Structure formats: structure tokens, C-alpha cells
């Protein structure tokens, strides 16, 4: 079995891994995980075929939750073997399994011959990317995630109201973090860590598309950041960018969760959105 990636493109780190693999022509089998349907349903490929979806075909983009109940359980167990924490993204490469988006991106970067600009060999250029990777987890990641959940996922998907004060505080924190992103990282450069796109830009843009998916106009009044977004999209490829973000851009219109699914999701969601 070759490289397998367990992803749900609703998740921002999954989008970064997906774009990186596709952009660099890394062959992989996509194992779709649909978190919104209870966390662990895995696509089986064309129903009943038992085959995983492949990154090459259209089927690879369709999470097929047609999985029957008994198969769903079996697949949940299979996923738990890849990631006992049952979080995405996760990777399996033969007998080797790996979790955490940053570790996965670095693994792919080292295993496959990808252009140097993603994670430069140069000591200091590489340290700049590391600096961003270390910063983003507790700042941009947190604020973009909260913006999506407080604005859309809690009220629309889970039917849980969010107070205007809470939403305003979340959006104000996001705004402050965006300012930091511009002032500390982007400055007057073309990309966050230098003249070329790196893992830092890919991880940042996939985060920022969370509030965009929630309907926040985060690029309005931020011409520098908006120009950076256009450069990142062009470097990644417009079609791939759109494809990877299709799910999140439709998140606002997702139907409310089934009450049983909601009950199952709530504790995990609350643990995630602190
Ligand atoms: N630090 C990890 C990384 O960067 O890879 C974070 C992984 C993570 O939190 N993944 C989330 C997950 O799998 C996906 S993002 C949130 C999508 C939520 C949709 C739920 C309806 N979370 C699943 C869980 O905690 O149950």
C-alpha cells in the first residue's frame, strides 16, 4: 500500500496537506473522513468496492459516507489505528503512521523531491519558516477556528446560539492576530518568510479561509494581505485552491446537524474550541 492521507477538507490543516501533496504531484490515496457526520466515517471509494478513493479521480473528492453501519464501525477502528486521537490529518505510509499537520508536511517535504522554496535548505530561511510554524498554532489557528465556529458552526450547524459579546470578542481577537500576521511576518515581502511561497504561506492561507468561509470580510481594508492572498493562490494554482476550499466556502449553507450526531460531536467540539 502506498501513501494514504486521511483528510476532511473542512479542516484547515487537512487543506494544507492536500494542496501540498497535489501541487507537488505526490501520489497518494485519499481516505476521506467526514467529521461533521460523527467524526469517523471513512469513504470506501465507489460504494461497496472496498477501494479507497484515489487522488487522481473525481471520486477522490467525494467523501462517500454511504458506508453501511457495520463497515463504518470497522473503518472507525481502522482510523483509530492510524490516529488513536481520531483527528485529521493523518498519514499512513506502509507500516508507518503519522499525525499532526506540520509533521506530515515536513515528512512529505523530505520524502519527495519538492522545490526548495517550500522549506528551504538555507539555515536562516528555514528558521523563518520554523518561526512561523511555531507561532501559528496558538494564534492564527485558534482565532480562525473560533471565528468559524462562533459565527457559523455553533449557531447554524449545531443550533447553539453564540452571544453577540462572545462573537465580537472572537472577531476582535482575530483582527489583532491578522495585524500581527501583517506586521511581524508579511511586512513588505511577497510572501510570509521571503520572496517565494513556503509552508508558512500555505498553512496561513488555509487558516484564513476559515473566517472567509464563515462570511468574514477579513481582506477588506487590508490591501497588503489581499495582495498576498492573490500571490499565494497564483502560486498554488487557482483551480487547486478552489477545489480544496469548496467545502469550507459552503459551510454557511450546511444543513443543521442531526440531533444524534450533535450529541456525539458536542464534547469533542467544545474541547477543540476553547
Ligand atoms: N494539531 C493538529 C494538526 O495540526 O494536525 C490538530 C488536528 C485537529 O485538531 N484536527 C481536527 C479534528 O480532527 C480537525 S479540524 C476541526 C474540524 C471539526 C469538524 C467537526 C464537526 N478534530 C476532530 C475531533 O477532535 O473530534
PDB file of C-alpha atoms and ligand atoms in Angstrom:
ATOM      1  CA  UNK A   1       0.000   0.000   0.000  1.00  0.00           C
ATOM      2  CA  UNK A   2       1.365   3.431  -0.947  1.00  0.00           C
ATOM      3  CA  UNK A   3       0.883   6.733   0.776  1.00  0.00           C
ATOM      4  CA  UNK A   4      -2.578   7.266   2.316  1.00  0.00           C
ATOM      5  CA  UNK A   5      -3.849  10.611   3.567  1.00  0.00           C
ATOM      6  CA  UNK A   6      -6.824  10.750   5.932  1.00  0.00           C
ATOM      7  CA  UNK A   7      -8.409  14.132   5.400  1.00  0.00           C
ATOM      8  CA  UNK A   8     -11.561  16.175   5.774  1.00  0.00           C
ATOM      9  CA  UNK A   9     -11.239  19.353   3.739  1.00  0.00           C
ATOM     10  CA  UNK A  10     -13.461  21.121   6.237  1.00  0.00           C
ATOM     11  CA  UNK A  11     -10.346  21.147   8.398  1.00  0.00           C
ATOM     12  CA  UNK A  12      -7.741  23.790   7.694  1.00  0.00           C
ATOM     13  CA  UNK A  13      -4.622  21.653   8.298  1.00  0.00           C
ATOM     14  CA  UNK A  14      -6.109  18.998   6.021  1.00  0.00           C
ATOM     15  CA  UNK A  15      -6.429  21.554   3.251  1.00  0.00           C
ATOM     16  CA  UNK A  16      -2.761  22.486   3.641  1.00  0.00           C
ATOM     17  CA  UNK A  17      -1.683  18.843   3.388  1.00  0.00           C
ATOM     18  CA  UNK A  18      -4.000  18.208   0.427  1.00  0.00           C
ATOM     19  CA  UNK A  19      -2.794  21.239  -1.525  1.00  0.00           C
ATOM     20  CA  UNK A  20       0.852  20.479  -0.783  1.00  0.00           C
ATOM     21  CA  UNK A  21       0.565  16.875  -1.971  1.00  0.00           C
ATOM     22  CA  UNK A  22      -1.405  17.745  -5.103  1.00  0.00           C
ATOM     23  CA  UNK A  23       0.683  20.787  -6.015  1.00  0.00           C
ATOM     24  CA  UNK A  24       3.855  18.740  -5.800  1.00  0.00           C
ATOM     25  CA  UNK A  25       2.496  15.762  -7.704  1.00  0.00           C
ATOM     26  CA  UNK A  26       2.886  13.453  -4.717  1.00  0.00           C
ATOM     27  CA  UNK A  27       0.894  10.277  -5.416  1.00  0.00           C
ATOM     28  CA  UNK A  28      -1.483   9.390  -2.593  1.00  0.00           C
ATOM     29  CA  UNK A  29      -4.703   7.649  -1.832  1.00  0.00           C
ATOM     30  CA  UNK A  30      -7.258   9.948  -0.312  1.00  0.00           C
ATOM     31  CA  UNK A  31      -9.118   8.440   2.637  1.00  0.00           C
ATOM     32  CA  UNK A  32     -11.927  10.919   3.267  1.00  0.00           C
ATOM     33  CA  UNK A  33     -13.010  11.346   6.877  1.00  0.00           C
ATOM     34  CA  UNK A  34     -16.264  13.218   7.419  1.00  0.00           C
ATOM     35  CA  UNK A  35     -16.061  14.819  10.811  1.00  0.00           C
ATOM     36  CA  UNK A  36     -19.428  16.531  10.556  1.00  0.00           C
ATOM     37  CA  UNK A  37     -21.128  13.180  10.239  1.00  0.00           C
ATOM     38  CA  UNK A  38     -19.827  11.917  13.521  1.00  0.00           C
ATOM     39  CA  UNK A  39     -16.135  12.106  13.138  1.00  0.00           C
ATOM     40  CA  UNK A  40     -15.089   8.818  11.796  1.00  0.00           C
ATOM     41  CA  UNK A  41     -16.943   7.756   8.700  1.00  0.00           C
ATOM     42  CA  UNK A  42     -14.369   6.908   6.088  1.00  0.00           C
ATOM     43  CA  UNK A  43     -15.020   6.767   2.396  1.00  0.00           C
ATOM     44  CA  UNK A  44     -14.738   3.383   0.805  1.00  0.00           C
ATOM     45  CA  UNK A  45     -14.473   4.523  -2.766  1.00  0.00           C
ATOM     46  CA  UNK A  46     -17.220   3.612  -5.179  1.00  0.00           C
ATOM     47  CA  UNK A  47     -19.771   2.126  -2.865  1.00  0.00           C
ATOM     48  CA  UNK A  48     -19.132  -1.434  -1.928  1.00  0.00           C
ATOM     49  CA  UNK A  49     -15.942  -1.617  -3.965  1.00  0.00           C
ATOM     50  CA  UNK A  50     -13.837  -1.661  -0.836  1.00  0.00           C
ATOM     51  CA  UNK A  51     -11.349   0.512  -2.671  1.00  0.00           C
ATOM     52  CA  UNK A  52     -10.125   3.759  -1.205  1.00  0.00           C
ATOM     53  CA  UNK A  53     -10.682   6.898  -3.209  1.00  0.00           C
ATOM     54  CA  UNK A  54      -7.663   7.972  -5.189  1.00  0.00           C
ATOM     55  CA  UNK A  55      -6.327  11.476  -5.526  1.00  0.00           C
ATOM     56  CA  UNK A  56      -6.363  11.193  -9.289  1.00  0.00           C
ATOM     57  CA  UNK A  57     -10.029  10.551  -9.892  1.00  0.00           C
ATOM     58  CA  UNK A  58     -13.123  12.631  -9.247  1.00  0.00           C
ATOM     59  CA  UNK A  59     -14.295  10.042  -6.766  1.00  0.00           C
ATOM     60  CA  UNK A  60     -11.332  11.043  -4.641  1.00  0.00           C
ATOM     61  CA  UNK A  61     -13.007  14.288  -3.777  1.00  0.00           C
ATOM     62  CA  UNK A  62     -16.319  12.801  -2.724  1.00  0.00           C
ATOM     63  CA  UNK A  63     -16.444  11.624   0.866  1.00  0.00           C
ATOM     64  CA  UNK A  64     -18.616   8.585   0.496  1.00  0.00           C
ATOM     65  CA  UNK A  65     -20.407   8.088   3.727  1.00  0.00           C
ATOM     66  CA  UNK A  66     -22.540   5.524   2.054  1.00  0.00           C
ATOM     67  CA  UNK A  67     -20.595   3.145   4.271  1.00  0.00           C
ATOM     68  CA  UNK A  68     -23.030   0.784   5.934  1.00  0.00           C
ATOM     69  CA  UNK A  69     -23.148   0.817   9.721  1.00  0.00           C
ATOM     70  CA  UNK A  70     -21.055  -2.282  10.278  1.00  0.00           C
ATOM     71  CA  UNK A  71     -18.463  -1.100   7.784  1.00  0.00           C
ATOM     72  CA  UNK A  72     -18.481   2.344   9.357  1.00  0.00           C
ATOM     73  CA  UNK A  73     -17.528   0.814  12.664  1.00  0.00           C
ATOM     74  CA  UNK A  74     -14.827  -1.273  11.065  1.00  0.00           C
ATOM     75  CA  UNK A  75     -13.410   1.789   9.357  1.00  0.00           C
ATOM     76  CA  UNK A  76     -13.572   3.790  12.549  1.00  0.00           C
ATOM     77  CA  UNK A  77     -11.405   1.143  14.131  1.00  0.00           C
ATOM     78  CA  UNK A  78      -9.049   1.247  11.156  1.00  0.00           C
ATOM     79  CA  UNK A  79      -8.755   5.004  11.505  1.00  0.00           C
ATOM     80  CA  UNK A  80      -8.100   4.699  15.230  1.00  0.00           C
ATOM     81  CA  UNK A  81      -5.085   2.590  14.336  1.00  0.00           C
ATOM     82  CA  UNK A  82      -3.733   5.402  12.195  1.00  0.00           C
ATOM     83  CA  UNK A  83      -4.554   8.049  14.777  1.00  0.00           C
ATOM     84  CA  UNK A  84      -5.749   6.908  18.201  1.00  0.00           C
ATOM     85  CA  UNK A  85      -6.802  10.510  18.889  1.00  0.00           C
ATOM     86  CA  UNK A  86      -9.125  10.250  15.881  1.00  0.00           C
ATOM     87  CA  UNK A  87      -8.122  13.586  14.485  1.00  0.00           C
ATOM     88  CA  UNK A  88      -7.264  14.587  10.950  1.00  0.00           C
ATOM     89  CA  UNK A  89      -4.992  14.995   9.103  1.00  0.00           C
ATOM     90  CA  UNK A  90      -3.303  11.637   9.462  1.00  0.00           C
ATOM     91  CA  UNK A  91      -0.936   9.751   7.193  1.00  0.00           C
ATOM     92  CA  UNK A  92      -0.133   6.127   6.604  1.00  0.00           C
ATOM     93  CA  UNK A  93       2.862   5.140   4.517  1.00  0.00           C
ATOM     94  CA  UNK A  94       3.175   1.357   4.573  1.00  0.00           C
ATOM     95  CA  UNK A  95       3.606   0.444   8.228  1.00  0.00           C
ATOM     96  CA  UNK A  96       4.395   3.987   9.215  1.00  0.00           C
ATOM     97  CA  UNK A  97       1.686   6.261  10.582  1.00  0.00           C
ATOM     98  CA  UNK A  98       1.943   9.956  11.382  1.00  0.00           C
ATOM     99  CA  UNK A  99      -0.293  12.688  12.791  1.00  0.00           C
ATOM    100  CA  UNK A 100      -0.010  16.475  13.174  1.00  0.00           C
ATOM    101  CA  UNK A 101      -0.169  18.575  10.030  1.00  0.00           C
ATOM    102  CA  UNK A 102       3.222  20.209  10.473  1.00  0.00           C
ATOM    103  CA  UNK A 103       4.937  16.843  10.939  1.00  0.00           C
ATOM    104  CA  UNK A 104       3.056  15.455   7.922  1.00  0.00           C
ATOM    105  CA  UNK A 105       4.039  18.393   5.719  1.00  0.00           C
ATOM    106  CA  UNK A 106       7.679  18.069   6.757  1.00  0.00           C
ATOM    107  CA  UNK A 107       7.603  14.308   6.146  1.00  0.00           C
ATOM    108  CA  UNK A 108       6.230  14.823   2.631  1.00  0.00           C
ATOM    109  CA  UNK A 109       8.721  17.601   2.026  1.00  0.00           C
ATOM    110  CA  UNK A 110      11.638  15.372   2.995  1.00  0.00           C
ATOM    111  CA  UNK A 111      10.447  12.199   1.331  1.00  0.00           C
ATOM    112  CA  UNK A 112       9.595  13.678  -2.063  1.00  0.00           C
ATOM    113  CA  UNK A 113      11.728  15.950  -4.180  1.00  0.00           C
ATOM    114  CA  UNK A 114       9.756  19.140  -3.863  1.00  0.00           C
ATOM    115  CA  UNK A 115      11.088  22.592  -4.766  1.00  0.00           C
ATOM    116  CA  UNK A 116      13.363  24.082  -2.119  1.00  0.00           C
ATOM    117  CA  UNK A 117      11.218  27.174  -1.571  1.00  0.00           C
ATOM    118  CA  UNK A 118       8.618  25.211   0.422  1.00  0.00           C
ATOM    119  CA  UNK A 119      11.069  24.540   3.247  1.00  0.00           C
ATOM    120  CA  UNK A 120      14.458  25.992   2.308  1.00  0.00           C
ATOM    121  CA  UNK A 121      17.793  24.310   2.963  1.00  0.00           C
ATOM    122  CA  UNK A 122      19.340  27.669   3.822  1.00  0.00           C
ATOM    123  CA  UNK A 123      19.724  27.819   7.618  1.00  0.00           C
ATOM    124  CA  UNK A 124      18.150  31.198   8.221  1.00  0.00           C
ATOM    125  CA  UNK A 125      15.463  30.985   5.555  1.00  0.00           C
ATOM    126  CA  UNK A 126      14.414  27.671   7.063  1.00  0.00           C
ATOM    127  CA  UNK A 127      14.435  29.160  10.559  1.00  0.00           C
ATOM    128  CA  UNK A 128      11.978  31.829   9.360  1.00  0.00           C
ATOM    129  CA  UNK A 129       9.566  29.114   8.258  1.00  0.00           C
ATOM    130  CA  UNK A 130      10.057  27.298  11.573  1.00  0.00           C
ATOM    131  CA  UNK A 131       9.370  30.535  13.407  1.00  0.00           C
ATOM    132  CA  UNK A 132       6.021  30.880  11.654  1.00  0.00           C
ATOM    133  CA  UNK A 133       5.124  27.218  12.176  1.00  0.00           C
ATOM    134  CA  UNK A 134       5.793  27.568  15.892  1.00  0.00           C
ATOM    135  CA  UNK A 135       3.780  30.795  16.141  1.00  0.00           C
ATOM    136  CA  UNK A 136       0.645  29.899  14.234  1.00  0.00           C
ATOM    137  CA  UNK A 137      -0.696  27.016  16.280  1.00  0.00           C
ATOM    138  CA  UNK A 138      -1.749  29.055  19.283  1.00  0.00           C
ATOM    139  CA  UNK A 139      -2.555  32.295  17.480  1.00  0.00           C
ATOM    140  CA  UNK A 140      -3.861  32.324  13.929  1.00  0.00           C
ATOM    141  CA  UNK A 141      -5.077  28.707  14.162  1.00  0.00           C
ATOM    142  CA  UNK A 142      -7.005  29.385  17.347  1.00  0.00           C
ATOM    143  CA  UNK A 143      -8.584  32.628  16.195  1.00  0.00           C
ATOM    144  CA  UNK A 144      -9.582  31.473  12.734  1.00  0.00           C
ATOM    145  CA  UNK A 145     -11.117  28.312  14.157  1.00  0.00           C
ATOM    146  CA  UNK A 146     -13.079  30.243  16.774  1.00  0.00           C
ATOM    147  CA  UNK A 147     -14.318  32.741  14.185  1.00  0.00           C
ATOM    148  CA  UNK A 148     -15.774  29.940  12.053  1.00  0.00           C
ATOM    149  CA  UNK A 149     -17.361  28.134  14.967  1.00  0.00           C
ATOM    150  CA  UNK A 150     -18.748  31.185  16.721  1.00  0.00           C
ATOM    151  CA  UNK A 151     -20.123  32.757  13.567  1.00  0.00           C
ATOM    152  CA  UNK A 152     -21.443  29.715  11.707  1.00  0.00           C
ATOM    153  CA  UNK A 153     -20.880  26.244  13.090  1.00  0.00           C
ATOM    154  CA  UNK A 154     -22.400  26.721  16.546  1.00  0.00           C
ATOM    155  CA  UNK A 155     -25.450  28.763  15.519  1.00  0.00           C
ATOM    156  CA  UNK A 156     -26.183  27.256  12.101  1.00  0.00           C
ATOM    157  CA  UNK A 157     -24.839  23.714  12.177  1.00  0.00           C
ATOM    158  CA  UNK A 158     -25.296  22.833  15.854  1.00  0.00           C
ATOM    159  CA  UNK A 159     -28.189  25.205  16.621  1.00  0.00           C
ATOM    160  CA  UNK A 160     -26.322  26.607  19.638  1.00  0.00           C
ATOM    161  CA  UNK A 161     -26.622  30.400  19.936  1.00  0.00           C
ATOM    162  CA  UNK A 162     -23.476  32.444  20.487  1.00  0.00           C
ATOM    163  CA  UNK A 163     -23.874  35.741  22.329  1.00  0.00           C
ATOM    164  CA  UNK A 164     -23.107  38.936  20.360  1.00  0.00           C
ATOM    165  CA  UNK A 165     -20.493  39.805  23.008  1.00  0.00           C
ATOM    166  CA  UNK A 166     -18.699  36.495  22.558  1.00  0.00           C
ATOM    167  CA  UNK A 167     -18.759  36.814  18.769  1.00  0.00           C
ATOM    168  CA  UNK A 168     -17.494  40.401  18.928  1.00  0.00           C
ATOM    169  CA  UNK A 169     -14.635  39.362  21.229  1.00  0.00           C
ATOM    170  CA  UNK A 170     -13.682  36.492  18.911  1.00  0.00           C
ATOM    171  CA  UNK A 171     -13.657  38.752  15.859  1.00  0.00           C
ATOM    172  CA  UNK A 172     -11.641  41.407  17.688  1.00  0.00           C
ATOM    173  CA  UNK A 173      -9.014  38.808  18.626  1.00  0.00           C
ATOM    174  CA  UNK A 174      -8.903  37.638  15.045  1.00  0.00           C
ATOM    175  CA  UNK A 175      -8.403  41.199  13.858  1.00  0.00           C
ATOM    176  CA  UNK A 176      -5.481  41.709  16.249  1.00  0.00           C
ATOM    177  CA  UNK A 177      -3.865  38.475  15.073  1.00  0.00           C
ATOM    178  CA  UNK A 178      -4.259  39.474  11.421  1.00  0.00           C
ATOM    179  CA  UNK A 179      -2.488  42.712  12.225  1.00  0.00           C
ATOM    180  CA  UNK A 180       0.346  40.743  13.779  1.00  0.00           C
ATOM    181  CA  UNK A 181       0.487  38.484  10.731  1.00  0.00           C
ATOM    182  CA  UNK A 182       0.928  41.559   8.541  1.00  0.00           C
ATOM    183  CA  UNK A 183       3.311  43.473  10.777  1.00  0.00           C
ATOM    184  CA  UNK A 184       5.538  40.727  12.082  1.00  0.00           C
ATOM    185  CA  UNK A 185       5.539  38.180   9.266  1.00  0.00           C
ATOM    186  CA  UNK A 186       4.434  39.638   5.939  1.00  0.00           C
ATOM    187  CA  UNK A 187       5.893  43.124   6.325  1.00  0.00           C
ATOM    188  CA  UNK A 188       6.768  44.276   2.795  1.00  0.00           C
ATOM    189  CA  UNK A 189       7.740  40.882   1.419  1.00  0.00           C
ATOM    190  CA  UNK A 190       5.957  38.978  -1.316  1.00  0.00           C
ATOM    191  CA  UNK A 191       5.400  36.006   0.994  1.00  0.00           C
ATOM    192  CA  UNK A 192       5.452  35.494   4.740  1.00  0.00           C
ATOM    193  CA  UNK A 193       9.032  34.304   5.016  1.00  0.00           C
ATOM    194  CA  UNK A 194      10.696  35.658   1.873  1.00  0.00           C
ATOM    195  CA  UNK A 195      10.352  36.163  -1.864  1.00  0.00           C
ATOM    196  CA  UNK A 196       8.866  32.714  -2.545  1.00  0.00           C
ATOM    197  CA  UNK A 197       5.957  30.701  -1.258  1.00  0.00           C
ATOM    198  CA  UNK A 198       6.769  28.406   1.666  1.00  0.00           C
ATOM    199  CA  UNK A 199       4.908  26.068   4.010  1.00  0.00           C
ATOM    200  CA  UNK A 200       4.217  29.132   6.152  1.00  0.00           C
ATOM    201  CA  UNK A 201       2.080  30.741   3.426  1.00  0.00           C
ATOM    202  CA  UNK A 202       0.233  27.531   2.687  1.00  0.00           C
ATOM    203  CA  UNK A 203      -0.612  26.948   6.326  1.00  0.00           C
ATOM    204  CA  UNK A 204      -1.597  30.592   6.815  1.00  0.00           C
ATOM    205  CA  UNK A 205      -3.916  30.832   3.816  1.00  0.00           C
ATOM    206  CA  UNK A 206      -5.736  27.634   4.698  1.00  0.00           C
ATOM    207  CA  UNK A 207      -6.341  29.049   8.176  1.00  0.00           C
ATOM    208  CA  UNK A 208      -7.586  32.381   6.829  1.00  0.00           C
ATOM    209  CA  UNK A 209     -10.103  30.655   4.603  1.00  0.00           C
ATOM    210  CA  UNK A 210     -11.924  29.505   7.750  1.00  0.00           C
ATOM    211  CA  UNK A 211     -13.224  33.006   8.626  1.00  0.00           C
ATOM    212  CA  UNK A 212     -13.726  33.674   4.925  1.00  0.00           C
ATOM    213  CA  UNK A 213     -15.932  30.565   4.823  1.00  0.00           C
ATOM    214  CA  UNK A 214     -17.834  31.998   7.771  1.00  0.00           C
ATOM    215  CA  UNK A 215     -18.527  35.168   5.779  1.00  0.00           C
ATOM    216  CA  UNK A 216     -15.953  37.439   7.480  1.00  0.00           C
ATOM    217  CA  UNK A 217     -14.536  40.073   5.136  1.00  0.00           C
ATOM    218  CA  UNK A 218     -11.040  39.742   6.554  1.00  0.00           C
ATOM    219  CA  UNK A 219      -9.234  41.057   3.465  1.00  0.00           C
ATOM    220  CA  UNK A 220     -11.313  44.207   3.217  1.00  0.00           C
ATOM    221  CA  UNK A 221      -9.275  47.190   4.386  1.00  0.00           C
ATOM    222  CA  UNK A 222      -6.133  45.039   4.308  1.00  0.00           C
ATOM    223  CA  UNK A 223      -4.711  45.599   0.812  1.00  0.00           C
ATOM    224  CA  UNK A 224      -1.315  44.108   1.655  1.00  0.00           C
ATOM    225  CA  UNK A 225      -2.846  40.909   2.935  1.00  0.00           C
ATOM    226  CA  UNK A 226      -5.259  40.785  -0.006  1.00  0.00           C
ATOM    227  CA  UNK A 227      -2.370  41.098  -2.478  1.00  0.00           C
ATOM    228  CA  UNK A 228      -0.512  38.356  -0.596  1.00  0.00           C
ATOM    229  CA  UNK A 229      -3.582  36.119  -0.852  1.00  0.00           C
ATOM    230  CA  UNK A 230      -3.654  36.610  -4.624  1.00  0.00           C
ATOM    231  CA  UNK A 231       0.047  35.712  -4.871  1.00  0.00           C
ATOM    232  CA  UNK A 232      -0.453  32.584  -2.774  1.00  0.00           C
ATOM    233  CA  UNK A 233      -3.455  31.496  -4.845  1.00  0.00           C
ATOM    234  CA  UNK A 234      -1.499  32.024  -8.051  1.00  0.00           C
ATOM    235  CA  UNK A 235       1.487  30.069  -6.708  1.00  0.00           C
ATOM    236  CA  UNK A 236      -0.718  27.190  -5.594  1.00  0.00           C
ATOM    237  CA  UNK A 237      -2.874  27.287  -8.740  1.00  0.00           C
ATOM    238  CA  UNK A 238      -6.358  28.808  -8.779  1.00  0.00           C
ATOM    239  CA  UNK A 239      -8.143  25.559  -9.627  1.00  0.00           C
ATOM    240  CA  UNK A 240      -6.487  23.544  -6.897  1.00  0.00           C
ATOM    241  CA  UNK A 241      -7.092  26.362  -4.435  1.00  0.00           C
ATOM    242  CA  UNK A 242     -10.804  26.455  -5.277  1.00  0.00           C
ATOM    243  CA  UNK A 243     -11.119  22.690  -5.178  1.00  0.00           C
ATOM    244  CA  UNK A 244      -9.526  22.462  -1.739  1.00  0.00           C
ATOM    245  CA  UNK A 245     -11.742  25.229  -0.364  1.00  0.00           C
ATOM    246  CA  UNK A 246     -15.049  24.219  -1.887  1.00  0.00           C
ATOM    247  CA  UNK A 247     -16.268  22.571   1.326  1.00  0.00           C
ATOM    248  CA  UNK A 248     -15.377  25.418   3.658  1.00  0.00           C
ATOM    249  CA  UNK A 249     -16.815  28.036   1.320  1.00  0.00           C
ATOM    250  CA  UNK A 250     -20.143  26.202   1.522  1.00  0.00           C
ATOM    251  CA  UNK A 251     -20.009  25.712   5.305  1.00  0.00           C
ATOM    252  CA  UNK A 252     -22.505  28.561   5.855  1.00  0.00           C
ATOM    253  CA  UNK A 253     -25.123  26.636   3.930  1.00  0.00           C
ATOM    254  CA  UNK A 254     -24.639  23.290   5.604  1.00  0.00           C
ATOM    255  CA  UNK A 255     -27.857  21.766   6.951  1.00  0.00           C
ATOM    256  CA  UNK A 256     -28.240  21.539  10.739  1.00  0.00           C
ATOM    257  CA  UNK A 257     -26.704  18.506  12.366  1.00  0.00           C
ATOM    258  CA  UNK A 258     -28.861  15.534  13.150  1.00  0.00           C
ATOM    259  CA  UNK A 259     -29.547  15.560  16.941  1.00  0.00           C
ATOM    260  CA  UNK A 260     -27.755  12.239  17.477  1.00  0.00           C
ATOM    261  CA  UNK A 261     -24.701  13.417  15.578  1.00  0.00           C
ATOM    262  CA  UNK A 262     -24.828  16.687  17.500  1.00  0.00           C
ATOM    263  CA  UNK A 263     -24.785  14.855  20.798  1.00  0.00           C
ATOM    264  CA  UNK A 264     -21.790  12.843  19.625  1.00  0.00           C
ATOM    265  CA  UNK A 265     -19.911  15.884  18.343  1.00  0.00           C
ATOM    266  CA  UNK A 266     -20.537  18.358  21.159  1.00  0.00           C
ATOM    267  CA  UNK A 267     -17.938  17.170  23.694  1.00  0.00           C
ATOM    268  CA  UNK A 268     -15.211  16.994  21.047  1.00  0.00           C
ATOM    269  CA  UNK A 269     -16.140  20.343  19.578  1.00  0.00           C
ATOM    270  CA  UNK A 270     -16.141  22.004  22.986  1.00  0.00           C
ATOM    271  CA  UNK A 271     -12.710  20.520  23.707  1.00  0.00           C
ATOM    272  CA  UNK A 272     -11.450  21.877  20.393  1.00  0.00           C
ATOM    273  CA  UNK A 273     -12.905  25.395  20.614  1.00  0.00           C
ATOM    274  CA  UNK A 274     -11.581  26.776  23.873  1.00  0.00           C
TER     275      UNK A 274
HETATM  276  N1  LIG B   1      -2.561  19.992  15.800  1.00  0.00           N
HETATM  277  C1  LIG B   1      -3.312  19.150  14.875  1.00  0.00           C
HETATM  278  C2  LIG B   1      -2.791  19.361  13.456  1.00  0.00           C
HETATM  279  O1  LIG B   1      -2.340  20.472  13.149  1.00  0.00           O
HETATM  280  O2  LIG B   1      -2.818  18.419  12.661  1.00  0.00           O
HETATM  281  C3  LIG B   1      -4.769  19.468  15.002  1.00  0.00           C
HETATM  282  C4  LIG B   1      -5.628  18.368  14.469  1.00  0.00           C
HETATM  283  C5  LIG B   1      -7.108  18.641  14.708  1.00  0.00           C
HETATM  284  O3  LIG B   1      -7.493  19.280  15.688  1.00  0.00           O
HETATM  285  N2  LIG B   1      -7.938  18.180  13.803  1.00  0.00           N
HETATM  286  C6  LIG B   1      -9.361  18.395  13.884  1.00  0.00           C
HETATM  287  C7  LIG B   1     -10.055  17.099  14.182  1.00  0.00           C
HETATM  288  O4  LIG B   1      -9.796  16.093  13.570  1.00  0.00           O
HETATM  289  C8  LIG B   1      -9.847  18.786  12.520  1.00  0.00           C
HETATM  290  S1  LIG B   1     -10.181  20.398  12.371  1.00  0.00           S
HETATM  291  C9  LIG B   1     -11.754  20.568  13.011  1.00  0.00           C
HETATM  292  C10 LIG B   1     -12.894  20.073  12.176  1.00  0.00           C
HETATM  293  C11 LIG B   1     -14.076  19.845  13.083  1.00  0.00           C
HETATM  294  C12 LIG B   1     -15.299  19.339  12.435  1.00  0.00           C
HETATM  295  C13 LIG B   1     -16.208  18.700  13.489  1.00  0.00           C
HETATM  296  C14 LIG B   1     -17.584  18.741  13.124  1.00  0.00           C
HETATM  297  N3  LIG B   1     -10.985  17.129  15.130  1.00  0.00           N
HETATM  298  C15 LIG B   1     -11.822  16.008  15.396  1.00  0.00           C
HETATM  299  C16 LIG B   1     -12.098  15.810  16.840  1.00  0.00           C
HETATM  300  O5  LIG B   1     -11.411  16.406  17.677  1.00  0.00           O
HETATM  301  O6  LIG B   1     -13.009  15.015  17.090  1.00  0.00           O
END
